[in-house]
PDB file of C-alpha atoms and ligand atoms in Angstrom:
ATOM      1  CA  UNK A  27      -0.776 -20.079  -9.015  1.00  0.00           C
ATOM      2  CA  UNK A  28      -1.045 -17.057 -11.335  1.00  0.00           C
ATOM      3  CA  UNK A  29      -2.014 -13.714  -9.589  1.00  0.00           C
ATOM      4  CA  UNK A  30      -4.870 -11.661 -10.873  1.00  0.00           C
ATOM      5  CA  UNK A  31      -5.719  -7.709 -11.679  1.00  0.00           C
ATOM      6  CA  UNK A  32      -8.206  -5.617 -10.593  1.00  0.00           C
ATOM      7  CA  UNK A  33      -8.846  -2.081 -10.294  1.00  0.00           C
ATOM      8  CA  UNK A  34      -9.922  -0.440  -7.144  1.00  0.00           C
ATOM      9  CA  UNK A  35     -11.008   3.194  -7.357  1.00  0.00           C
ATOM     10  CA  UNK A  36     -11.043   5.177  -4.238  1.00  0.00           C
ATOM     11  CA  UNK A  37     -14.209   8.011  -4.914  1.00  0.00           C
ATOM     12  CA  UNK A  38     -13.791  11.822  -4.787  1.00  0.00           C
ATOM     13  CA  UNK A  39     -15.432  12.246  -1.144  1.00  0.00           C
ATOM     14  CA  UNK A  40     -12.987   9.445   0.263  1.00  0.00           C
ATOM     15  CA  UNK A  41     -10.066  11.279  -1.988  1.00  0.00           C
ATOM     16  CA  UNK A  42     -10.797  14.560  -0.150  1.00  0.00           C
ATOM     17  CA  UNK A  43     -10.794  13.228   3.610  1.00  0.00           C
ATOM     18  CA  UNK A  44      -7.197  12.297   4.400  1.00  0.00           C
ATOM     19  CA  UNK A  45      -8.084   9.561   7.303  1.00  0.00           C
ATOM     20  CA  UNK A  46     -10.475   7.996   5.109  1.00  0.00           C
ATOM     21  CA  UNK A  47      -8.115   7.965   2.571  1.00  0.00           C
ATOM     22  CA  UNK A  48      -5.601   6.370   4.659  1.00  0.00           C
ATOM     23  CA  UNK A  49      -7.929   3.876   6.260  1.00  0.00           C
ATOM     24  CA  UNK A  50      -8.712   2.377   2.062  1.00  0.00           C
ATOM     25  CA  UNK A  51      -4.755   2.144   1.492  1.00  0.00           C
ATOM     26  CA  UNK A  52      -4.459   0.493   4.734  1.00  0.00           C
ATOM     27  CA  UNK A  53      -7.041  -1.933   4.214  1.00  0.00           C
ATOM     28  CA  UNK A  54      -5.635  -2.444   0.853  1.00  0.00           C
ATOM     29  CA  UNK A  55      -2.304  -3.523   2.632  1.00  0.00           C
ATOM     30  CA  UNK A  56      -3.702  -5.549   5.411  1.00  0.00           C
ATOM     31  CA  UNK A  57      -5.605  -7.508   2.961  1.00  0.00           C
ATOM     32  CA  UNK A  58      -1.643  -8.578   1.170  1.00  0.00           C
ATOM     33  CA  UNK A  59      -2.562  -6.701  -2.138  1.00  0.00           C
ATOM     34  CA  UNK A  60      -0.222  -6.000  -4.051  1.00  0.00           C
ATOM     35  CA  UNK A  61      -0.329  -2.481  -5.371  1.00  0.00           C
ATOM     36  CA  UNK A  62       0.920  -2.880  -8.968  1.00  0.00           C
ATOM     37  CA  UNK A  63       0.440   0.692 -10.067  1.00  0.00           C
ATOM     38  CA  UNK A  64      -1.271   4.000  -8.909  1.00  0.00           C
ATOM     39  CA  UNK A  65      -2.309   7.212  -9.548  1.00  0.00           C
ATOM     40  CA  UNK A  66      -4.627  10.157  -9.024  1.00  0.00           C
ATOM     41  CA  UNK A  67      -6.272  11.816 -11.471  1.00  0.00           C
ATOM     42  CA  UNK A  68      -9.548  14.058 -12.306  1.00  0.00           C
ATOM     43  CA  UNK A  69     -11.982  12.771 -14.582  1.00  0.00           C
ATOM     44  CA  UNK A  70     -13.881  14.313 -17.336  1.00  0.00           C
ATOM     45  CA  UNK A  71     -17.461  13.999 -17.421  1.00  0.00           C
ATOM     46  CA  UNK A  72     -17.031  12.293 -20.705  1.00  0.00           C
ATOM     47  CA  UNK A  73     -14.630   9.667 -19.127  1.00  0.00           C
ATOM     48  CA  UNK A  74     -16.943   8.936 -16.414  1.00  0.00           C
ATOM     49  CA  UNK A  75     -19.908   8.535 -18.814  1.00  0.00           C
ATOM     50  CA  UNK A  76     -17.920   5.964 -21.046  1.00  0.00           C
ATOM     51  CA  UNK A  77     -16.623   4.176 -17.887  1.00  0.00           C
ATOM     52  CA  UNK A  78     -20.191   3.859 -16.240  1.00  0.00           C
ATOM     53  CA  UNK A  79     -22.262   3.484 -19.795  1.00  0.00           C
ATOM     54  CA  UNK A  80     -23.526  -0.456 -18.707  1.00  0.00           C
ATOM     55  CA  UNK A  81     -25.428   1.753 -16.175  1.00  0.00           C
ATOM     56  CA  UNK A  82     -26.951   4.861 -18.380  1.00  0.00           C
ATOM     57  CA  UNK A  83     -30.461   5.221 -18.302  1.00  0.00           C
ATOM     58  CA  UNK A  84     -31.158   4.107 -15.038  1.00  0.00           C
ATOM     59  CA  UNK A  85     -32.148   6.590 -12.449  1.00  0.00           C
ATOM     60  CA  UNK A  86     -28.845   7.176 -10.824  1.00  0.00           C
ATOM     61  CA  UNK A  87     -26.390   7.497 -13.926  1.00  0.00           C
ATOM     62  CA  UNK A  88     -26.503  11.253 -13.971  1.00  0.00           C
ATOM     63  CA  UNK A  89     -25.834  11.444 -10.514  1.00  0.00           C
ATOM     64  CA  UNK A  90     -22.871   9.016 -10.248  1.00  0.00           C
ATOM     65  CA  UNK A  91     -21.293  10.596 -14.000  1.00  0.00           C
ATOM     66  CA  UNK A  92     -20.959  13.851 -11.944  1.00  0.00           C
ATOM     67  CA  UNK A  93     -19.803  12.731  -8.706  1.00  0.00           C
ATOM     68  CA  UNK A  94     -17.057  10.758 -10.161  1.00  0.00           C
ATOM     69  CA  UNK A  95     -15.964  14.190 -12.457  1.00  0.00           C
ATOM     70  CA  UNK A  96     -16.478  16.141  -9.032  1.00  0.00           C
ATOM     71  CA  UNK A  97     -13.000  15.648  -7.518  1.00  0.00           C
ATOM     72  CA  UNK A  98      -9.719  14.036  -7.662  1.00  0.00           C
ATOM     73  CA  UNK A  99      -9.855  10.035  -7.276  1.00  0.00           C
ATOM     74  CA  UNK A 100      -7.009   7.551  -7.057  1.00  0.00           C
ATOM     75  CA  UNK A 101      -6.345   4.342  -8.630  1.00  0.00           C
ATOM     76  CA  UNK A 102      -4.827   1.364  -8.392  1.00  0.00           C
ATOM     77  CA  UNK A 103      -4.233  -1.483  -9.661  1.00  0.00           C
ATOM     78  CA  UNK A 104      -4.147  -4.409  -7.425  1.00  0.00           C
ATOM     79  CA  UNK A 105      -2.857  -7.920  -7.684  1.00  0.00           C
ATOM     80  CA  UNK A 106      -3.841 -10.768  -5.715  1.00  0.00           C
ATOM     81  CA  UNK A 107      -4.510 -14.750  -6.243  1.00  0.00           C
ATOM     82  CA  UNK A 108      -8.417 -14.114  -6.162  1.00  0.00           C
ATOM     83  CA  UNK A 109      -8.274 -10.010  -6.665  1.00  0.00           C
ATOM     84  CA  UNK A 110     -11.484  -9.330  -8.295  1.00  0.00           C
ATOM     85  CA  UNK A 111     -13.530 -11.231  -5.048  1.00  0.00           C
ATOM     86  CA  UNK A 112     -11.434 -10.206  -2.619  1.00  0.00           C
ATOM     87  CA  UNK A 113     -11.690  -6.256  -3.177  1.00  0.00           C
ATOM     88  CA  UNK A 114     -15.464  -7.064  -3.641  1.00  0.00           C
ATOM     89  CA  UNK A 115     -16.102  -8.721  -0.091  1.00  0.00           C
ATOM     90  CA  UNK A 116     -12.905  -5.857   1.339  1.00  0.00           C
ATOM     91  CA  UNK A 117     -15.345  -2.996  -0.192  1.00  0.00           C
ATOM     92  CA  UNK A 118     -18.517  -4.444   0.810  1.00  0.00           C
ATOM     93  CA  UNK A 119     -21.723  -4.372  -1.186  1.00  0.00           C
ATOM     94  CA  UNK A 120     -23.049  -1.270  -3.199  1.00  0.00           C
ATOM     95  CA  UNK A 121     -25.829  -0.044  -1.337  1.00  0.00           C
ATOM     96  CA  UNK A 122     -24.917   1.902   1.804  1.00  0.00           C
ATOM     97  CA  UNK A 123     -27.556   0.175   4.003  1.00  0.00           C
ATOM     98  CA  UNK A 124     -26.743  -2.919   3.331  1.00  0.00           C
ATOM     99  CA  UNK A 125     -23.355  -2.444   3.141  1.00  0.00           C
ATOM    100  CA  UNK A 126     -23.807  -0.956   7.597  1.00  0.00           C
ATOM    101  CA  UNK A 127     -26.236  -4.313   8.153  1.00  0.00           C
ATOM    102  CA  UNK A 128     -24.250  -6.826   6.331  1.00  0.00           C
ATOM    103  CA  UNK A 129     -20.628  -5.789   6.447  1.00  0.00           C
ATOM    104  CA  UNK A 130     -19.735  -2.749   8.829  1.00  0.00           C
ATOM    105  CA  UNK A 131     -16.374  -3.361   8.982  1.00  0.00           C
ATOM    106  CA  UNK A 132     -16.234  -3.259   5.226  1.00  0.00           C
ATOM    107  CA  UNK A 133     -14.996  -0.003   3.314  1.00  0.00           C
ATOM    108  CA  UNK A 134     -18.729   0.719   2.446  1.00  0.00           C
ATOM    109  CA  UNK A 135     -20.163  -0.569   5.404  1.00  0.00           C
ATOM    110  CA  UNK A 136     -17.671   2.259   7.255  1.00  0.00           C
ATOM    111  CA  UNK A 137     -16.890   5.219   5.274  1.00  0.00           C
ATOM    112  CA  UNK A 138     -20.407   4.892   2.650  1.00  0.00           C
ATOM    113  CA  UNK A 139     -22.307   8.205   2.571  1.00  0.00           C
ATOM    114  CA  UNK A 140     -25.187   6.905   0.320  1.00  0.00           C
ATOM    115  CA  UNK A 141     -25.766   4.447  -2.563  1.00  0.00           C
ATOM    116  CA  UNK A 142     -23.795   7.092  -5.224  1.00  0.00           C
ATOM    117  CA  UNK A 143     -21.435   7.932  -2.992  1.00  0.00           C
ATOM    118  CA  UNK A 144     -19.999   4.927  -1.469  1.00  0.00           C
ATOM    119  CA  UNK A 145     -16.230   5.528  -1.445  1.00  0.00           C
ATOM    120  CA  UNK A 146     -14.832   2.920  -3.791  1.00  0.00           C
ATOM    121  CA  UNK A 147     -14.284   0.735  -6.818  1.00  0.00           C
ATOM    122  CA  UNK A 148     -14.031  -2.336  -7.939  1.00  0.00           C
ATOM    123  CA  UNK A 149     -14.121  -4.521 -11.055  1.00  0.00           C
ATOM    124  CA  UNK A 150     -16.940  -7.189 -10.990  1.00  0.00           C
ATOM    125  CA  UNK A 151     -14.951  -9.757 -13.344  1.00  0.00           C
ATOM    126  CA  UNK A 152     -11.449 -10.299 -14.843  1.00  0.00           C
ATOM    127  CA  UNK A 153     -12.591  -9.276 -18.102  1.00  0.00           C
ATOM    128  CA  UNK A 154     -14.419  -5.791 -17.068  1.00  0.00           C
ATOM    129  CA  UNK A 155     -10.906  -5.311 -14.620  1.00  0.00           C
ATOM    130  CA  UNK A 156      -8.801  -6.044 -18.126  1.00  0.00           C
ATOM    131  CA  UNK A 157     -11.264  -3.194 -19.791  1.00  0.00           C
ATOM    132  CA  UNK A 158     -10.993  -0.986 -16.592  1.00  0.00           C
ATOM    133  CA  UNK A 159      -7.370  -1.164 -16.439  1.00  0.00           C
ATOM    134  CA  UNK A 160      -6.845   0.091 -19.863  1.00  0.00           C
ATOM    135  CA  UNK A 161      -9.380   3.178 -19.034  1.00  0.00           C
ATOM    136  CA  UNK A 162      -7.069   4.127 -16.776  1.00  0.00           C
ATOM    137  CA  UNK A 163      -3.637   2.639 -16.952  1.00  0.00           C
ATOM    138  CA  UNK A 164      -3.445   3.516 -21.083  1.00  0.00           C
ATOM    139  CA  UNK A 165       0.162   3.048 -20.555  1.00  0.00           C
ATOM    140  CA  UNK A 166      -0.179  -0.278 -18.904  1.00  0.00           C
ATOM    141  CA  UNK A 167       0.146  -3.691 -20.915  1.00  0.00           C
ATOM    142  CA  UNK A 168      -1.125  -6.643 -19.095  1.00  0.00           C
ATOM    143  CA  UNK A 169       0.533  -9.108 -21.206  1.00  0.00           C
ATOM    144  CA  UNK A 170       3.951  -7.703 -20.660  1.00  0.00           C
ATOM    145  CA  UNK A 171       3.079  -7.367 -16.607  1.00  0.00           C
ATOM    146  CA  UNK A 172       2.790 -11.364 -16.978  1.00  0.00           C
ATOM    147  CA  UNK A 173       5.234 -11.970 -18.331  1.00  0.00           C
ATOM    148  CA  UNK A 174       8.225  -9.986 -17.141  1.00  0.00           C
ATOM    149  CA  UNK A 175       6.669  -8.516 -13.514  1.00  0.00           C
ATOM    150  CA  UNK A 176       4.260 -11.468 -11.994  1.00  0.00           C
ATOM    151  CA  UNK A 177       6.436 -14.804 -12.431  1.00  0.00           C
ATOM    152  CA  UNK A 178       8.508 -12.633  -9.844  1.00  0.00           C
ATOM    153  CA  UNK A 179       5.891 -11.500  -7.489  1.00  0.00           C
ATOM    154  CA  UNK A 180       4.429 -15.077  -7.525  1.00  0.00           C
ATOM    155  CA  UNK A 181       4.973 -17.317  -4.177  1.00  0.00           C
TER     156      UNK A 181
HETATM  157  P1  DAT B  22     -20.675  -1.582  -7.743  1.00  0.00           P
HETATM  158  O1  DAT B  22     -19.974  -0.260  -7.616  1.00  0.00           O
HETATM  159  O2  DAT B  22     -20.814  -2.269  -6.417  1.00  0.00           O
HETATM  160  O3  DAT B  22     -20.079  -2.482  -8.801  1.00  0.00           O
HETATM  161  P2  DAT B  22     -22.844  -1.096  -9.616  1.00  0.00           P
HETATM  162  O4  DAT B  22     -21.902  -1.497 -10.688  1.00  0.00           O
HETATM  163  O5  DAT B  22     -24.172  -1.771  -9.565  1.00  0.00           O
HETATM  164  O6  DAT B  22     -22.185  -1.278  -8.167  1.00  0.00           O
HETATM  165  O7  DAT B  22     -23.113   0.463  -9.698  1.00  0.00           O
HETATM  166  C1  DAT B  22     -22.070   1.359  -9.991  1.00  0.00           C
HETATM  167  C2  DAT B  22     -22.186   2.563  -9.094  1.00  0.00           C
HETATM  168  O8  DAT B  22     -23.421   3.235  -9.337  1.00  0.00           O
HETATM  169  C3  DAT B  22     -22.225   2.252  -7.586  1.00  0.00           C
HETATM  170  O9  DAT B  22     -20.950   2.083  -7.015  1.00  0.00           O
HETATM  171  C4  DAT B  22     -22.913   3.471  -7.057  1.00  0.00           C
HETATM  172  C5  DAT B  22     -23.955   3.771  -8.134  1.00  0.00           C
HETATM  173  N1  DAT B  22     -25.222   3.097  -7.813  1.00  0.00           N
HETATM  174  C6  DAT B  22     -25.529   1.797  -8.022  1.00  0.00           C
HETATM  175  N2  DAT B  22     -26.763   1.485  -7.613  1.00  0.00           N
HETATM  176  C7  DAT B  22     -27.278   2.646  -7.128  1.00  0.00           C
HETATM  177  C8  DAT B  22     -28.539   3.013  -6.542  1.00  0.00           C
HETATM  178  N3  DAT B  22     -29.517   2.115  -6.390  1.00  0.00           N
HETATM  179  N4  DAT B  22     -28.697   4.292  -6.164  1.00  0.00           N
HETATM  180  C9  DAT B  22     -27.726   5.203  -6.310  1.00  0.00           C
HETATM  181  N5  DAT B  22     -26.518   4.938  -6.851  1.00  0.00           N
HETATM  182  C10 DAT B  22     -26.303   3.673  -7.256  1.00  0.00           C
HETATM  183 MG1   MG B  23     -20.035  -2.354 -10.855  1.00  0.00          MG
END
């Protein structure tokens, strides 16, 4: 069976606190993702307002646009037979409080200040985790990572 992409985004607050930090890559590991590429970067207000733009207008968009520009964040993308779901339950849902009720042994449920700031990222379908790998992997072709990189990683 064909592995599938996603992109997981670790937040600037969980960037700047090296045990939390650590405790997202290790989850990422002891879940058996694999970690296809990563980097850190800063983003520009501009990127952040592009990447979030299904969101603008509501009341937290200005908010979230400048936490995301406020510090360094790391991504990955991460490879897995059911990626997209799997980072989604491993992260928990949105919301901070619900994450603590629902999941608190998820990444939200542990490490989520509030509703903005609730330490990761992840793509909510293969085709927004196609569009959110090219934000940030420009350099990155999917097509060519099926072809010549996943028929190897497959077992
Ligand atoms: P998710 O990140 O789980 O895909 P989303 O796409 O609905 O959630 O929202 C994107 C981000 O916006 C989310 O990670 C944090 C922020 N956000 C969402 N709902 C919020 C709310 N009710 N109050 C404050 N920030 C919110
Ligand atoms: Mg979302």
């Amino acid at each position: 069976q064909a592995l599938q992409l996603t992109l997981a985004l670790i937040k600037p607050d969980a960037v700047a606190h090296p045990l939390i930090l650590e405790a997202v890559h290790q989850q990422i590991l002891s879940n058996k993702f694999l970690i296809v590429r990563m980097r850190e970067l800063l983003w520009r207000k501009e990127d952040c307002q592009k990447f979030y733009r299904e969101h603008e207008g509501r009341f937290f968009y200005q908010r979230l646009v400048e936490f995301m520009a406020s510090g360094p964040i790391r991504a990955y993308i991460l490879a897995h037979k059911d990626a997209v779901q799997l980072w989604r339950t491993v992260m928990g849902p949105t919301r901070v409080f619900r994450a603590r009720h629902v999941a608190p042994d998820s990444i939200r449920g542990s490490f989520g200040l509030t509703d903005t700031r609730n330490t990761t990222h992840g793509s909510d379908s293969v085709v927004s985790a196609s569009r959110e790998i090219a934000a940030f992997f420009p350099d990155f072709s999917e097509e060519r990572w099926y072809e010549e990189e996943e028929p190897q990683l497959r077992c």
